[in-house]
Tab-separated table of C-alpha atoms and ligand atoms in Angstrom:
chain	number	residue	atom	x	y	z
A	1	UNK	CA	-7.240	-17.397	-4.978
A	2	UNK	CA	-9.042	-15.151	-7.450
A	3	UNK	CA	-6.889	-12.479	-8.948
A	4	UNK	CA	-9.347	-9.668	-9.168
A	5	UNK	CA	-8.417	-7.447	-12.076
A	6	UNK	CA	-6.032	-9.793	-13.759
A	7	UNK	CA	-8.587	-12.583	-14.211
A	8	UNK	CA	-10.991	-10.182	-15.899
A	9	UNK	CA	-8.404	-8.684	-18.173
A	10	UNK	CA	-6.245	-11.604	-19.212
A	11	UNK	CA	-8.298	-12.229	-22.356
A	12	UNK	CA	-8.171	-8.651	-23.593
A	13	UNK	CA	-6.494	-7.748	-26.835
A	14	UNK	CA	-3.979	-4.990	-26.225
A	15	UNK	CA	-4.870	-2.209	-28.635
A	16	UNK	CA	-2.223	0.375	-27.877
A	17	UNK	CA	1.040	0.820	-26.082
A	18	UNK	CA	0.916	2.750	-22.791
A	19	UNK	CA	4.022	4.745	-21.929
A	20	UNK	CA	4.946	4.465	-18.260
A	21	UNK	CA	7.431	6.589	-16.323
A	22	UNK	CA	8.468	5.565	-12.784
A	23	UNK	CA	9.932	8.289	-10.549
A	24	UNK	CA	11.531	7.607	-7.171
A	25	UNK	CA	11.342	10.230	-4.411
A	26	UNK	CA	12.107	9.945	-0.703
A	27	UNK	CA	11.924	6.244	0.079
A	28	UNK	CA	13.899	3.063	0.682
A	29	UNK	CA	13.253	1.472	-2.753
A	30	UNK	CA	11.191	-1.260	-1.061
A	31	UNK	CA	8.300	-0.816	-3.450
A	32	UNK	CA	10.582	-1.395	-6.419
A	33	UNK	CA	11.915	-4.561	-4.779
A	34	UNK	CA	8.334	-5.671	-4.233
A	35	UNK	CA	7.243	-4.728	-7.779
A	36	UNK	CA	10.070	-6.757	-9.324
A	37	UNK	CA	8.750	-9.832	-7.497
A	38	UNK	CA	5.256	-9.573	-8.987
A	39	UNK	CA	3.802	-12.880	-10.124
A	40	UNK	CA	0.290	-12.285	-11.424
A	41	UNK	CA	1.108	-10.583	-13.669
A	42	UNK	CA	4.879	-10.266	-13.638
A	43	UNK	CA	6.769	-7.157	-14.711
A	44	UNK	CA	7.738	-8.985	-17.914
A	45	UNK	CA	4.037	-9.707	-18.556
A	46	UNK	CA	3.313	-5.993	-18.307
A	47	UNK	CA	5.673	-5.369	-21.185
A	48	UNK	CA	5.125	-8.450	-23.326
A	49	UNK	CA	1.372	-9.034	-22.876
A	50	UNK	CA	-0.210	-5.822	-21.676
A	51	UNK	CA	1.381	-3.198	-23.876
A	52	UNK	CA	3.202	-1.247	-21.178
A	53	UNK	CA	6.282	0.530	-22.444
A	54	UNK	CA	8.497	1.414	-19.477
A	55	UNK	CA	10.107	4.648	-20.622
A	56	UNK	CA	12.261	4.902	-17.515
A	57	UNK	CA	12.575	3.123	-14.174
A	58	UNK	CA	15.674	3.774	-12.073
A	59	UNK	CA	16.324	0.047	-11.439
A	60	UNK	CA	15.490	-1.196	-14.950
A	61	UNK	CA	16.621	1.505	-17.363
A	62	UNK	CA	19.633	1.131	-19.625
A	63	UNK	CA	19.722	4.908	-20.159
A	64	UNK	CA	21.576	7.270	-17.874
A	65	UNK	CA	22.852	10.842	-17.730
A	66	UNK	CA	22.111	12.911	-20.839
A	67	UNK	CA	19.992	10.120	-22.326
A	68	UNK	CA	17.556	10.380	-19.427
A	69	UNK	CA	17.564	14.164	-19.602
A	70	UNK	CA	16.726	13.959	-23.303
A	71	UNK	CA	13.873	11.542	-22.593
A	72	UNK	CA	12.491	13.792	-19.848
A	73	UNK	CA	12.646	16.810	-22.158
A	74	UNK	CA	10.799	14.867	-24.865
A	75	UNK	CA	8.016	14.083	-22.389
A	76	UNK	CA	7.734	17.657	-21.189
A	77	UNK	CA	7.616	18.963	-24.780
A	78	UNK	CA	4.863	16.434	-25.654
A	79	UNK	CA	7.120	14.694	-28.168
A	80	UNK	CA	6.553	11.491	-26.189
A	81	UNK	CA	3.082	11.094	-24.665
A	82	UNK	CA	3.009	10.057	-21.017
A	83	UNK	CA	0.185	7.655	-20.213
A	84	UNK	CA	1.068	6.509	-16.691
A	85	UNK	CA	3.235	8.269	-14.121
A	86	UNK	CA	4.155	6.040	-11.186
A	87	UNK	CA	5.635	7.722	-8.140
A	88	UNK	CA	7.405	5.754	-5.431
A	89	UNK	CA	8.498	7.690	-2.335
A	90	UNK	CA	7.633	11.059	-0.870
A	91	UNK	CA	7.968	14.408	-2.527
A	92	UNK	CA	10.853	16.011	-0.613
A	93	UNK	CA	10.260	19.737	-0.158
A	94	UNK	CA	13.092	20.596	2.256
A	95	UNK	CA	14.938	22.639	3.131
A	96	UNK	CA	12.439	25.450	3.551
A	97	UNK	CA	10.299	24.408	0.612
A	98	UNK	CA	13.146	24.531	-1.940
A	99	UNK	CA	13.353	20.775	-2.610
A	100	UNK	CA	17.145	21.011	-2.715
A	101	UNK	CA	17.520	17.947	-0.496
A	102	UNK	CA	16.482	15.797	-3.477
A	103	UNK	CA	17.883	16.980	-6.811
A	104	UNK	CA	17.607	15.273	-10.187
A	105	UNK	CA	19.588	16.625	-13.102
A	106	UNK	CA	20.066	20.073	-11.590
A	107	UNK	CA	16.412	20.514	-10.672
A	108	UNK	CA	14.590	19.736	-7.438
A	109	UNK	CA	12.867	16.422	-8.047
A	110	UNK	CA	9.644	17.935	-6.790
A	111	UNK	CA	9.589	20.133	-9.926
A	112	UNK	CA	9.989	17.108	-12.203
A	113	UNK	CA	7.176	15.334	-10.353
A	114	UNK	CA	4.891	18.354	-10.639
A	115	UNK	CA	5.570	18.669	-14.387
A	116	UNK	CA	5.146	14.972	-15.120
A	117	UNK	CA	1.961	14.711	-13.041
A	118	UNK	CA	0.412	17.452	-15.169
A	119	UNK	CA	1.439	15.694	-18.394
A	120	UNK	CA	0.271	12.192	-17.467
A	121	UNK	CA	-3.056	10.645	-18.334
A	122	UNK	CA	-2.965	8.736	-15.034
A	123	UNK	CA	-0.930	9.145	-11.866
A	124	UNK	CA	-0.356	6.154	-9.585
A	125	UNK	CA	1.214	6.453	-6.119
A	126	UNK	CA	2.905	3.221	-5.070
A	127	UNK	CA	3.601	2.637	-1.377
A	128	UNK	CA	2.810	4.658	1.736
A	129	UNK	CA	5.453	7.315	1.135
A	130	UNK	CA	4.007	8.366	-2.217
A	131	UNK	CA	0.407	8.024	-1.024
A	132	UNK	CA	0.597	9.913	2.273
A	133	UNK	CA	4.156	10.437	3.365
A	134	UNK	CA	4.744	7.186	5.274
A	135	UNK	CA	7.769	6.969	7.541
A	136	UNK	CA	9.695	9.972	6.070
A	137	UNK	CA	6.767	12.338	6.744
A	138	UNK	CA	6.439	11.273	10.371
A	139	UNK	CA	7.171	14.110	12.802
A	140	UNK	CA	9.563	15.891	12.967
A	141	UNK	CA	9.738	15.284	9.192
A	142	UNK	CA	13.157	16.880	8.619
A	143	UNK	CA	12.972	16.506	4.813
A	144	UNK	CA	9.529	18.200	4.665
A	145	UNK	CA	8.232	15.072	2.948
A	146	UNK	CA	4.683	14.898	1.676
A	147	UNK	CA	2.532	12.438	-0.265
A	148	UNK	CA	1.173	13.187	-3.733
A	149	UNK	CA	-2.378	13.988	-2.679
A	150	UNK	CA	-2.308	13.395	1.088
A	151	UNK	CA	-0.208	14.158	4.136
A	152	UNK	CA	-1.044	11.311	6.498
A	153	UNK	CA	-4.879	11.289	6.541
A	154	UNK	CA	-5.238	14.891	5.422
A	155	UNK	CA	-6.255	15.481	1.830
A	156	UNK	CA	-4.237	17.966	-0.223
A	157	UNK	CA	-0.651	16.780	-0.371
A	158	UNK	CA	1.874	18.002	-2.929
A	159	UNK	CA	-0.506	18.149	-5.893
A	160	UNK	CA	-3.475	19.575	-3.988
A	161	UNK	CA	-6.976	18.250	-3.320
A	162	UNK	CA	-8.340	19.316	-6.686
A	163	UNK	CA	-5.628	17.694	-8.773
A	164	UNK	CA	-6.869	15.532	-11.602
A	165	UNK	CA	-4.641	13.827	-14.145
A	166	UNK	CA	-5.311	14.460	-17.831
A	167	UNK	CA	-7.806	11.603	-17.927
A	168	UNK	CA	-9.761	13.308	-15.126
A	169	UNK	CA	-8.868	11.009	-12.214
A	170	UNK	CA	-7.251	11.803	-8.878
A	171	UNK	CA	-4.055	10.021	-7.906
A	172	UNK	CA	-4.674	6.284	-7.585
A	173	UNK	CA	-3.199	5.315	-4.208
A	174	UNK	CA	-1.743	1.828	-3.775
A	175	UNK	CA	-0.448	1.960	-0.194
A	176	UNK	CA	1.617	-0.502	1.808
A	177	UNK	CA	5.105	-0.598	3.252
A	178	UNK	CA	5.746	-1.967	0.711
A	179	UNK	CA	2.681	-2.462	-1.477
A	180	UNK	CA	2.094	-6.076	-2.479
A	181	UNK	CA	3.540	-6.473	-5.997
A	182	UNK	CA	0.393	-7.907	-7.536
A	183	UNK	CA	-1.727	-4.985	-6.297
A	184	UNK	CA	0.604	-2.775	-8.311
A	185	UNK	CA	0.873	-4.798	-11.508
A	186	UNK	CA	-2.865	-5.561	-11.625
A	187	UNK	CA	-3.807	-1.903	-11.309
A	188	UNK	CA	-1.233	-0.984	-13.963
A	189	UNK	CA	-2.808	-3.551	-16.287
A	190	UNK	CA	-6.265	-2.117	-15.644
A	191	UNK	CA	-5.058	1.409	-16.389
A	192	UNK	CA	-2.986	0.439	-19.421
A	193	UNK	CA	-5.828	-1.510	-20.997
A	194	UNK	CA	-8.349	1.302	-20.717
A	195	UNK	CA	-10.158	0.088	-17.594
A	196	UNK	CA	-9.048	2.860	-15.221
A	197	UNK	CA	-12.625	4.111	-14.816
A	198	UNK	CA	-13.597	0.654	-13.552
A	199	UNK	CA	-11.060	0.907	-10.730
A	200	UNK	CA	-13.454	2.139	-8.046
A	201	UNK	CA	-11.630	4.081	-5.368
A	202	UNK	CA	-12.461	4.374	-1.677
A	203	UNK	CA	-12.477	7.642	0.283
A	204	UNK	CA	-8.650	7.505	0.475
A	205	UNK	CA	-8.361	6.929	-3.291
A	206	UNK	CA	-7.353	3.272	-2.833
A	207	UNK	CA	-8.752	0.689	-5.278
A	208	UNK	CA	-11.722	-0.873	-3.526
A	209	UNK	CA	-11.031	-4.244	-5.077
A	210	UNK	CA	-8.028	-4.536	-2.751
A	211	UNK	CA	-8.794	-2.205	0.144
A	212	UNK	CA	-12.478	-2.644	0.893
A	213	UNK	CA	-11.973	-5.565	3.263
A	214	UNK	CA	-9.947	-5.844	6.432
A	215	UNK	CA	-6.610	-7.642	6.746
A	216	UNK	CA	-8.443	-10.025	9.025
A	217	UNK	CA	-10.489	-11.420	6.124
A	218	UNK	CA	-8.933	-14.804	5.428
A	219	UNK	CA	-6.687	-14.863	8.494
A	220	UNK	CA	-6.348	-18.413	9.755
A	221	UNK	CA	-6.647	-17.152	13.351
A	222	UNK	CA	-10.150	-15.733	13.013
A	223	UNK	CA	-11.764	-18.499	15.073
A	224	UNK	CA	-9.512	-17.524	17.972
A	225	UNK	CA	-10.423	-13.886	17.451
A	226	UNK	CA	-14.079	-14.878	17.788
A	227	UNK	CA	-13.483	-16.821	21.002
A	228	UNK	CA	-11.071	-14.217	22.367
A	229	UNK	CA	-8.196	-16.645	22.763
A	230	UNK	CA	-4.848	-14.819	22.565
A	231	UNK	CA	-1.294	-15.701	21.679
A	232	UNK	CA	0.205	-14.643	24.998
A	233	UNK	CA	3.889	-14.144	24.168
A	234	UNK	CA	5.529	-12.518	21.142
A	235	UNK	CA	7.398	-15.201	19.223
A	236	UNK	CA	4.787	-17.876	19.861
A	237	UNK	CA	3.045	-16.894	16.680
A	238	UNK	CA	2.819	-20.401	15.245
A	239	UNK	CA	0.784	-21.504	18.235
A	240	UNK	CA	-2.971	-21.235	18.477
A	241	UNK	CA	-4.524	-17.922	19.259
A	242	UNK	CA	-5.183	-14.472	17.906
A	243	UNK	CA	-2.602	-11.692	17.915
A	244	UNK	CA	-5.120	-8.926	18.656
A	245	UNK	CA	-5.489	-9.317	22.418
A	246	UNK	CA	-1.851	-9.213	23.528
A	247	UNK	CA	0.340	-8.542	20.472
A	248	UNK	CA	-1.290	-5.383	19.100
A	249	UNK	CA	-2.446	-6.881	15.777
A	250	UNK	CA	-4.241	-4.231	13.716
A	251	UNK	CA	-5.924	-6.730	11.383
A	252	UNK	CA	-9.464	-5.695	12.409
A	253	UNK	CA	-8.709	-1.992	11.788
A	254	UNK	CA	-6.588	-2.188	8.619
A	255	UNK	CA	-7.842	-2.360	5.045
A	256	UNK	CA	-5.788	-4.773	2.946
A	257	UNK	CA	-6.165	-8.128	1.172
A	258	UNK	CA	-3.027	-9.622	2.791
A	259	UNK	CA	-4.909	-12.786	3.781
A	260	UNK	CA	-6.727	-13.061	0.438
A	261	UNK	CA	-3.812	-12.348	-1.909
A	262	UNK	CA	-0.952	-13.978	-0.059
A	263	UNK	CA	2.611	-12.727	-0.019
A	264	UNK	CA	4.923	-14.848	-2.187
A	265	UNK	CA	1.729	-16.833	-2.869
A	266	UNK	CA	2.502	-18.551	0.440
A	267	UNK	CA	1.466	-16.725	3.550
A	268	UNK	CA	0.835	-13.457	5.359
A	269	UNK	CA	2.197	-11.722	8.417
A	270	UNK	CA	-0.647	-12.819	10.667
A	271	UNK	CA	-0.676	-16.382	9.363
A	272	UNK	CA	3.036	-16.569	10.158
A	273	UNK	CA	2.564	-15.140	13.650
A	274	UNK	CA	3.555	-11.511	13.071
A	275	UNK	CA	0.920	-8.952	14.111
A	276	UNK	CA	-0.387	-6.689	11.357
A	277	UNK	CA	1.078	-3.220	11.978
A	278	UNK	CA	-1.457	-1.420	9.795
A	279	UNK	CA	0.843	-0.454	6.955
A	280	UNK	CA	-1.876	0.376	4.411
A	281	UNK	CA	-3.461	3.105	6.542
A	282	UNK	CA	-2.426	6.796	6.360
A	283	UNK	CA	-1.463	6.996	10.041
A	284	UNK	CA	1.193	4.268	9.684
A	285	UNK	CA	3.734	3.903	11.333
A	286	UNK	CA	1.651	4.905	14.396
A	287	UNK	CA	4.645	6.457	16.144
A	288	UNK	CA	2.258	8.139	18.555
A	289	UNK	CA	2.216	4.824	20.400
A	290	UNK	CA	4.266	5.025	23.578
A	291	UNK	CA	7.817	3.596	23.374
A	292	UNK	CA	7.911	-0.124	24.069
A	293	UNK	CA	4.270	-0.594	23.148
A	294	UNK	CA	4.658	-1.833	19.566
A	295	UNK	CA	3.538	-5.467	19.399
A	296	UNK	CA	1.787	-4.937	22.707
A	297	UNK	CA	-1.943	-4.325	22.908
A	298	UNK	CA	-2.818	-1.210	24.880
A	299	UNK	CA	-5.483	-2.031	27.447
A	300	UNK	CA	-8.190	-0.340	29.410
A	301	UNK	CA	-9.693	-1.860	32.551
A	302	UNK	CA	-6.898	-4.405	32.763
A	303	UNK	CA	-7.827	-6.756	29.948
A	304	UNK	CA	-9.958	-4.969	27.341
A	305	UNK	CA	-8.022	-3.708	24.266
A	306	UNK	CA	-7.973	0.094	24.042
A	307	UNK	CA	-8.674	-0.014	20.311
A	308	UNK	CA	-11.579	-2.135	19.192
A	309	UNK	CA	-12.248	-3.492	15.701
A	310	UNK	CA	-13.297	-0.679	13.356
A	311	UNK	CA	-17.031	-0.092	13.452
A	312	UNK	CA	-17.489	-1.569	16.952
A	313	UNK	CA	-18.803	0.320	19.939
A	314	UNK	CA	-16.116	-0.024	22.663
A	315	UNK	CA	-18.530	-0.812	25.508
A	316	UNK	CA	-20.582	-3.378	23.589
A	317	UNK	CA	-17.405	-4.911	22.258
A	318	UNK	CA	-15.957	-5.253	25.753
A	319	UNK	CA	-19.076	-6.994	27.025
A	320	UNK	CA	-19.167	-9.289	24.008
A	321	UNK	CA	-15.448	-10.105	24.417
A	322	UNK	CA	-15.833	-11.027	28.074
A	323	UNK	CA	-18.816	-13.285	27.334
A	324	UNK	CA	-17.151	-14.987	24.365
A	325	UNK	CA	-14.047	-15.778	26.351
A	326	UNK	CA	-16.133	-17.214	29.169
A	327	UNK	CA	-17.970	-19.637	26.895
A	328	UNK	CA	-15.089	-20.475	24.485
A	329	UNK	CA	-15.106	-24.188	23.539
A	330	UNK	CA	-12.388	-26.496	24.803
A	331	UNK	CA	-10.704	-26.830	21.391
A	332	UNK	CA	-10.082	-23.076	21.286
A	333	UNK	CA	-7.944	-23.365	24.400
A	334	UNK	CA	-6.039	-26.499	23.409
A	335	UNK	CA	-2.317	-26.234	22.748
A	336	UNK	CA	-1.929	-26.710	19.002
A	337	UNK	CA	-0.345	-25.086	15.996
A	338	UNK	CA	-2.242	-23.017	13.487
A	339	UNK	CA	-1.730	-23.748	9.786
B	1	SF4	S1	-4.273	-12.450	14.199
B	1	SF4	FE1	-4.897	-10.331	13.648
B	1	SF4	S2	-5.833	-10.521	11.603
B	1	SF4	FE2	-5.731	-12.606	12.480
B	1	SF4	S3	-7.711	-12.940	13.484
B	1	SF4	FE3	-6.328	-12.104	15.056
B	1	SF4	S4	-6.659	-9.862	14.974
B	1	SF4	FE4	-7.499	-10.708	13.094
B	2	SF4	S1	-0.489	-7.687	7.257
B	2	SF4	FE1	-0.817	-5.537	7.826
B	2	SF4	S2	1.257	-4.701	8.144
B	2	SF4	FE2	1.496	-6.639	7.020
B	2	SF4	S3	1.550	-6.056	4.834
B	2	SF4	FE3	-0.597	-6.508	5.346
B	2	SF4	S4	-1.520	-4.522	5.917
B	2	SF4	FE4	0.715	-4.283	5.995
């Protein structure tokens, strides 16, 4: 499996150290757990081979209390340059815009994030919550959570649409719930080694190298998708069939490399029989779906999925689906296990 940025950068000489600060807002810490499991490159590689100096990370730092306050003050007074600010979690603005629900050293954390974002050369949002609000920002959003430069699919967010970091880039969004660890470490390597301008972003500021293709690319069930053969019951995921027609799989509408860059280098949700729930898209977690309809494809006309693969015309797709199912070869209907 090609490792996109890492393979291009592994031979580079590291010319300078890049100071990185990781701030945690409103979130479950899942992206940190994911990050610590990175393999290509690992977190240790970031430090030992790619010149990243982690100034502070809440799960890794030895400093606490006044030591952290002193470090933060040194950054804000430009005594220590800040190259990369990583934000995990939402910016909590409640109650009533004060930010008092989430305090850090006697200040609303939202003020720290604002200050650091305007000091940093690059700002990277890791995980859905930091990118666009994720689960905490879902209505009724009691903490008044917001993403750095988006609220769900709407541009603006906490920093505003026009925000640019000191190096002139918008926030680099690495979504996911959590983000795959290697997406994070590979982008950090690219930024730290002076290749940030080569990280082409899509219209949602996600690195195209990871988010240009659909989750479906590389799924081992694609042949069943083509012949419209479903897995009928939830929990029969290791059996033949595609999870789109009955189980609500969002693989054809979600941008992620989950079937190209495997999780734990082993597998993916859809390969293992779990429908993709679209966690790299701004509308995740799709709570507008009616209760009891998660993992269940919503239908029109009895058997045609309500949502069709992105870019398809619903009517043409329905006709194509009916024809494909009618002429599906015998092997596609045989009872067998998928790899
Ligand atoms: S299981 Fe999901 S990702 Fe895989 S082929 Fe079917 S719809 Fe696509
Ligand atoms: S398969 Fe879908 S839900 Fe699962 S991690 Fe990938 S994008 Fe997210």
